[in-house]
Tab-separated table of C-alpha atoms in Angstrom:
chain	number	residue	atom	x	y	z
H	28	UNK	CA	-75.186	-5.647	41.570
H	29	UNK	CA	-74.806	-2.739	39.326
H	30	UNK	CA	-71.609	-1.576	40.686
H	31	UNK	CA	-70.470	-5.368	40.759
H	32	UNK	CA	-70.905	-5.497	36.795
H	33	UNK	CA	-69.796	-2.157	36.518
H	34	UNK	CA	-66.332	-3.217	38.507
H	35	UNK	CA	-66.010	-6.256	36.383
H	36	UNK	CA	-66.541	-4.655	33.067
H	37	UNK	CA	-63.108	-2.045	33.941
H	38	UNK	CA	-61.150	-4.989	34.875
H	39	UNK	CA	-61.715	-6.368	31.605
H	40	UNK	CA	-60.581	-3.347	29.675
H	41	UNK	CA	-57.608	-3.359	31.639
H	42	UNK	CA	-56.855	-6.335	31.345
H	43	UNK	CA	-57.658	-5.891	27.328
H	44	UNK	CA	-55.291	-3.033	27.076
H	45	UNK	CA	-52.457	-4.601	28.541
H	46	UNK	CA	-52.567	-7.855	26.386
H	47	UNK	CA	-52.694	-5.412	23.403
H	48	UNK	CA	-49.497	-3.244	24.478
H	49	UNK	CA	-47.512	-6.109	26.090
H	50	UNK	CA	-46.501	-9.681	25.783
H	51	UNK	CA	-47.662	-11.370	28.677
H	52	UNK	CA	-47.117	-14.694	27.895
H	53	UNK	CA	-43.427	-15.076	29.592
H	54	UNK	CA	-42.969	-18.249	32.016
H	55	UNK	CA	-42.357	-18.033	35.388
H	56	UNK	CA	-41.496	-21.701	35.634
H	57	UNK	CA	-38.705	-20.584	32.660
H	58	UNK	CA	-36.896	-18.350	35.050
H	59	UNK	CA	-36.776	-20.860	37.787
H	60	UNK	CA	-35.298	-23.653	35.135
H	61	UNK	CA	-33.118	-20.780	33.685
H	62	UNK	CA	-31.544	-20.427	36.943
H	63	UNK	CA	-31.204	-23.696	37.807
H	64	UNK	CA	-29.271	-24.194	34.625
H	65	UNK	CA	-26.682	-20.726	35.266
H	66	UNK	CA	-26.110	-22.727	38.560
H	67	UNK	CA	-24.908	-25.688	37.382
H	68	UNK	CA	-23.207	-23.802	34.548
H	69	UNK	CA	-21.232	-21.839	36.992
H	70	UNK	CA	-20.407	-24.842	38.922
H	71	UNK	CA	-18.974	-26.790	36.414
H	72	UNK	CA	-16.996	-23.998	35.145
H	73	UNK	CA	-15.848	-23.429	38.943
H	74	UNK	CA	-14.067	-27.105	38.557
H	75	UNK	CA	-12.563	-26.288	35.291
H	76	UNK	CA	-11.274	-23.119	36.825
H	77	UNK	CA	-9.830	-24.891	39.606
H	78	UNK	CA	-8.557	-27.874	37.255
H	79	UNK	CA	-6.282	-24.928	35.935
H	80	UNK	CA	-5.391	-23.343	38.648
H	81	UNK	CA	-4.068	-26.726	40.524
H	82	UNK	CA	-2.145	-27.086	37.154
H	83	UNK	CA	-0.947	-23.931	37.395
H	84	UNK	CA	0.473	-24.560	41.086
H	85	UNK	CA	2.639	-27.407	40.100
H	86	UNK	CA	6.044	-26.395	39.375
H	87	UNK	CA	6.868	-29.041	37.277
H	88	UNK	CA	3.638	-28.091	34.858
H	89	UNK	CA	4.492	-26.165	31.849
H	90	UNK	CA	1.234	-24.001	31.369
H	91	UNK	CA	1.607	-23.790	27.372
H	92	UNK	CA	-0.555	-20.947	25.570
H	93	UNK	CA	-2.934	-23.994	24.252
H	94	UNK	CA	-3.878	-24.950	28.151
H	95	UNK	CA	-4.929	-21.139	28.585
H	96	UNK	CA	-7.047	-21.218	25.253
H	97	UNK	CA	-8.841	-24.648	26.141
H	98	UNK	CA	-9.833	-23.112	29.326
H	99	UNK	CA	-11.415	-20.586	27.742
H	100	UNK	CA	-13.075	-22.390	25.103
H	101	UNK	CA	-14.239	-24.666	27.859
H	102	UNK	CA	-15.779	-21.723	29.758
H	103	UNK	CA	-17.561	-20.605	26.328
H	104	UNK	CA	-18.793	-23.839	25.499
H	105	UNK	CA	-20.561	-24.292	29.179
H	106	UNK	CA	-21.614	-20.641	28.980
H	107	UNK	CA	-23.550	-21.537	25.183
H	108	UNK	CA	-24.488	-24.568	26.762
H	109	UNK	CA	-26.324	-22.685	29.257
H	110	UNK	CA	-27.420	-20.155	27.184
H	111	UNK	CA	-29.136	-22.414	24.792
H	112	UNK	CA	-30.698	-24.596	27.194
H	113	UNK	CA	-32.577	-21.506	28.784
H	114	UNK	CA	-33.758	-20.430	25.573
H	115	UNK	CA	-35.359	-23.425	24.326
H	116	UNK	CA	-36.548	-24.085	27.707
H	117	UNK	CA	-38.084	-20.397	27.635
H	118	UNK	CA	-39.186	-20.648	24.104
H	119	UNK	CA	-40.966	-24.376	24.689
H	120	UNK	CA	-43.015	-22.654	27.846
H	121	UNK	CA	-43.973	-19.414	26.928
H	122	UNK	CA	-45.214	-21.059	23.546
H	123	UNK	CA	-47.526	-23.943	25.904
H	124	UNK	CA	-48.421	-20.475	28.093
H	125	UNK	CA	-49.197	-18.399	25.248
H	126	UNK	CA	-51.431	-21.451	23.806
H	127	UNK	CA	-53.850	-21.650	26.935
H	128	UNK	CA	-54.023	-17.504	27.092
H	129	UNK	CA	-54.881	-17.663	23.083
H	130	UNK	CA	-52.297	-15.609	22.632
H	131	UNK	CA	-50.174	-15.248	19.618
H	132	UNK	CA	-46.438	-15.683	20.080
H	133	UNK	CA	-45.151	-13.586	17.392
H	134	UNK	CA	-46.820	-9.978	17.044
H	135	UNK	CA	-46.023	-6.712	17.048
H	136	UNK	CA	-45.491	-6.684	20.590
H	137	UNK	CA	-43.313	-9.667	21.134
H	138	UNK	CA	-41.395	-8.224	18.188
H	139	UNK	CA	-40.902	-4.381	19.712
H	140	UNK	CA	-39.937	-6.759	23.132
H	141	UNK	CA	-37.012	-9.144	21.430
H	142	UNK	CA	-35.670	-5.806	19.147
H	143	UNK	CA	-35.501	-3.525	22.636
H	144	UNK	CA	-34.152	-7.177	24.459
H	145	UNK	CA	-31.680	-7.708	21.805
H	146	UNK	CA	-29.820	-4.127	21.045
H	147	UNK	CA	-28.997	-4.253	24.202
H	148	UNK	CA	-27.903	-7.612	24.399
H	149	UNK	CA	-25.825	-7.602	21.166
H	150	UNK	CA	-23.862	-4.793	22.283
H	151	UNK	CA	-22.844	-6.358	25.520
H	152	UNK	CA	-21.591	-9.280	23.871
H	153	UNK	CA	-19.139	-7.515	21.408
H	154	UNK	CA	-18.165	-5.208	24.516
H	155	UNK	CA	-17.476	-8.249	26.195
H	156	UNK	CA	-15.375	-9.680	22.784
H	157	UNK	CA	-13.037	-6.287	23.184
H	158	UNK	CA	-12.493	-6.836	26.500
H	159	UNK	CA	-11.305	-10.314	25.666
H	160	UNK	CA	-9.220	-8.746	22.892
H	161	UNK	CA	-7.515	-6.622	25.546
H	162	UNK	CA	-6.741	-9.208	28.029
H	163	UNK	CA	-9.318	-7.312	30.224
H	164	UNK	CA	-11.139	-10.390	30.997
H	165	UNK	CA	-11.883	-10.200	34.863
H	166	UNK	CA	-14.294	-7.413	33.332
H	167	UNK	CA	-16.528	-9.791	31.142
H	168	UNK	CA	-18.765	-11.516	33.748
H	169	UNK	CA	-19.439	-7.685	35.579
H	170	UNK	CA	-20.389	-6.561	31.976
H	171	UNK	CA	-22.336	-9.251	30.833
H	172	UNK	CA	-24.237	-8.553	34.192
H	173	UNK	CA	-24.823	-4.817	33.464
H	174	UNK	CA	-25.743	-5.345	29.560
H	175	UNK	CA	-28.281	-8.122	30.833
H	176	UNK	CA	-29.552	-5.858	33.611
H	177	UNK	CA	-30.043	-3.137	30.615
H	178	UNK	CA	-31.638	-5.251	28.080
H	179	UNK	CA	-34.509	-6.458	30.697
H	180	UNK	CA	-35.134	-2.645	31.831
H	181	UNK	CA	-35.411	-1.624	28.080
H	182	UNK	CA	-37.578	-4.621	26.971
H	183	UNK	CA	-39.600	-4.434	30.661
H	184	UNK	CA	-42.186	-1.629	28.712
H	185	UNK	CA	-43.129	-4.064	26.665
H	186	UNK	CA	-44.044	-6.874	28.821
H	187	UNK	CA	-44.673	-7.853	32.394
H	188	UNK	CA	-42.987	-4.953	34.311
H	189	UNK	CA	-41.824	-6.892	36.964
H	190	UNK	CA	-38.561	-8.341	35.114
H	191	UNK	CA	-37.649	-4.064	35.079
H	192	UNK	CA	-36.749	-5.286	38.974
H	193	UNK	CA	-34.806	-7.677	38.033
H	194	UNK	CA	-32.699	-6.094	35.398
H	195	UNK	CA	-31.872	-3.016	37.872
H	196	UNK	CA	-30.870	-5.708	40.379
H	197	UNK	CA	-28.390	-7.018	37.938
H	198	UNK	CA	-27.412	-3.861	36.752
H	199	UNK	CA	-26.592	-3.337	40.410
H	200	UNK	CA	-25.094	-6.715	41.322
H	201	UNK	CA	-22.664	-5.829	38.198
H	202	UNK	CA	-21.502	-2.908	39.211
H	203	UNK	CA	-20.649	-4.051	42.205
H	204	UNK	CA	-18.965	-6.939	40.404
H	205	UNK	CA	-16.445	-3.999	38.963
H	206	UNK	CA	-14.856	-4.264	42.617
H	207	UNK	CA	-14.264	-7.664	43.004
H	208	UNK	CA	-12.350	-8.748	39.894
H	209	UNK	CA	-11.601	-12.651	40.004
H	210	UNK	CA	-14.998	-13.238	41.788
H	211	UNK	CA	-17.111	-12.714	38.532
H	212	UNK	CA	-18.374	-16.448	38.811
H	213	UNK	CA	-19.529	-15.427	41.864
H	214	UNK	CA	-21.635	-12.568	41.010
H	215	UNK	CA	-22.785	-14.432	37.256
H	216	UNK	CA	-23.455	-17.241	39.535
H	217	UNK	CA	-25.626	-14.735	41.841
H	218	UNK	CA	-27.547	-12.840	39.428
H	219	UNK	CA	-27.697	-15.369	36.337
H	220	UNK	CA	-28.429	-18.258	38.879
H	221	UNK	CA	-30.220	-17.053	42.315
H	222	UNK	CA	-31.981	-14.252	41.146
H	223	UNK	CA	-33.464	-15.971	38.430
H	224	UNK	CA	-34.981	-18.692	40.760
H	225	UNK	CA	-35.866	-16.228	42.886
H	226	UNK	CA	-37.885	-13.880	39.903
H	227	UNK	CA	-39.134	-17.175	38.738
H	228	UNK	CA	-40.688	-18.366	41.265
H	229	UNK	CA	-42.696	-14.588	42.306
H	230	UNK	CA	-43.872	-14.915	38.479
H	231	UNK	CA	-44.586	-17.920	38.914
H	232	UNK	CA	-46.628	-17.574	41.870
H	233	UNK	CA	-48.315	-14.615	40.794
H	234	UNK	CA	-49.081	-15.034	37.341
H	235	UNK	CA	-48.956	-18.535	36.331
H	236	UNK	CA	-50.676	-20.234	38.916
């Protein structure tokens, strides 16, 4: 009976010490909706892609520089689309998780987490605006894969460390994504989309339930 209490009383520190050096509160369900939403982001942007294309194929079509720069705007509207929908989503359940673990959202953990998240984040996206500068765009879904990859192993120290898994898989899946230039929806599709069903779902399963 001793030992029992004695068993019971270690598991609590533990469990003390890591809510007081990392934010535990992140949803699992959030991943799986995150995905969900890269998915249908990348499949709408597929049909604008292919909108242009078929444009492009008919020789009667004048492709003007303004058809080129609504396609892109297009593709950067569905991406913020996606973007902000997964955030709010994210923010909305980790707030209603955080609530029923009496945890506080914003503290000095969740703060170190965001700052490592976003250096990491930030830089990708204004590598990714040179690249555009340079007409090096079949580069900007591989990079946006790597930065992402980077800024979940950099912020995984500072909560659950199984999203460090998932940002090495990306960083890997982006990389790989270097090779294949012109199948970047693919990959952003793969790591943004599947991946993040597929993380959600084991957080899910063993954390939130």
């Amino acid at each position: 009976m001793e030992t029992n209490n004695y068993l019971k009383d270690i598991s609590d520190i533990k469990n003390m010490m890591s809510r007081s050096s990392r934010f535990i509160s992140l949803s699992g369900l959030s991943g799986i909706l995150a995905g969900i939403y890269a998915l249908i982001g990348a499949v709408t942007a597929y049909f604008q892609i292919q909108k242009f294309e078929d444009l492009s194929y008919t020789e009667t079509q004048y492709i003007s520089d303004d058809t080129y720069t609504t396609l892109f705007f297009n593709l950067m509207g569905i991406a913020l689309l996606v973007l902000f929908a997964a955030v709010v989503t994210g923010l909305v359940l980790t707030l209603r998780k955080a609530k029923i673990q009496n945890e506080k959202i914003w503290n000095p953990i969740s703060k170190r987490l965001l700052a490592n998240f976003a250096i990491m984040l930030i830089a990708g996206g204004l590598f990714c605006i040179v690249l555009i500068q340079y007409n090096i765009a079949g580069l900007v879904a591989p990079a946006t894969l790597l930065f992402y990859g980077l800024a979940l192993v950099n912020a995984s120290k500072f909560t659950i460390g199984d999203i460090k898994y998932l940002g090495i898989v990306n960083i890997i899946i982006g990389l790989i994504a270097t090779q294949f230039i012109g199948y970047g929806l693919y990959f952003w599709a793969l790591g943004f989309g599947v991946l993040h069903i597929i993380y959600g779902a084991i957080l899910y399963n063993k954390y939130d339930r």
